[in-house]
Amino acid sequence: AVTVRPATLEDVFLRLTGRRLRE
């Protein structure tokens, strides 16, 4: 499920890039 939330915005990017910006 692709949800655009102020908190999951970063999560979406992480999934799109497939990388973890921060652990």
mmCIF file with all atom_site columns, C-alpha atoms in Angstrom, residues 5-22:
data_model
loop_
_atom_site.group_PDB
_atom_site.id
_atom_site.type_symbol
_atom_site.label_atom_id
_atom_site.label_alt_id
_atom_site.label_comp_id
_atom_site.label_asym_id
_atom_site.label_entity_id
_atom_site.label_seq_id
_atom_site.pdbx_PDB_ins_code
_atom_site.Cartn_x
_atom_site.Cartn_y
_atom_site.Cartn_z
_atom_site.occupancy
_atom_site.B_iso_or_equiv
_atom_site.pdbx_formal_charge
_atom_site.auth_seq_id
_atom_site.auth_comp_id
_atom_site.auth_asym_id
_atom_site.auth_atom_id
_atom_site.pdbx_PDB_model_num
ATOM 1  C CA . ARG A 1 5  ? 1.993  10.710 4.883  1.00 0.00 ? 5  ARG A CA 1
ATOM 2  C CA . PRO A 1 6  ? 4.226  13.298 6.588  1.00 0.00 ? 6  PRO A CA 1
ATOM 3  C CA . ALA A 1 7  ? 5.692  10.434 8.605  1.00 0.00 ? 7  ALA A CA 1
ATOM 4  C CA . THR A 1 8  ? 5.851  7.832  5.837  1.00 0.00 ? 8  THR A CA 1
ATOM 5  C CA . LEU A 1 9  ? 7.173  10.276 3.255  1.00 0.00 ? 9  LEU A CA 1
ATOM 6  C CA . GLU A 1 10 ? 10.696 9.216  4.171  1.00 0.00 ? 10 GLU A CA 1
ATOM 7  C CA . ASP A 1 11 ? 9.623  5.581  4.123  1.00 0.00 ? 11 ASP A CA 1
ATOM 8  C CA . VAL A 1 12 ? 8.364  5.991  0.565  1.00 0.00 ? 12 VAL A CA 1
ATOM 9  C CA . PHE A 1 13 ? 11.708 7.439  -0.489 1.00 0.00 ? 13 PHE A CA 1
ATOM 10 C CA . LEU A 1 14 ? 13.546 4.597  1.206  1.00 0.00 ? 14 LEU A CA 1
ATOM 11 C CA . ARG A 1 15 ? 11.464 2.094  -0.740 1.00 0.00 ? 15 ARG A CA 1
ATOM 12 C CA . LEU A 1 16 ? 11.875 4.014  -3.991 1.00 0.00 ? 16 LEU A CA 1
ATOM 13 C CA . THR A 1 17 ? 15.640 4.315  -3.597 1.00 0.00 ? 17 THR A CA 1
ATOM 14 C CA . GLY A 1 18 ? 15.912 0.916  -1.963 1.00 0.00 ? 18 GLY A CA 1
ATOM 15 C CA . ARG A 1 19 ? 18.432 2.387  0.428  1.00 0.00 ? 19 ARG A CA 1
ATOM 16 C CA . ARG A 1 20 ? 18.299 3.355  4.074  1.00 0.00 ? 20 ARG A CA 1
ATOM 17 C CA . LEU A 1 21 ? 19.181 7.022  4.509  1.00 0.00 ? 21 LEU A CA 1
ATOM 18 C CA . ARG A 1 22 ? 19.233 6.643  8.251  1.00 0.00 ? 22 ARG A CA 1
#
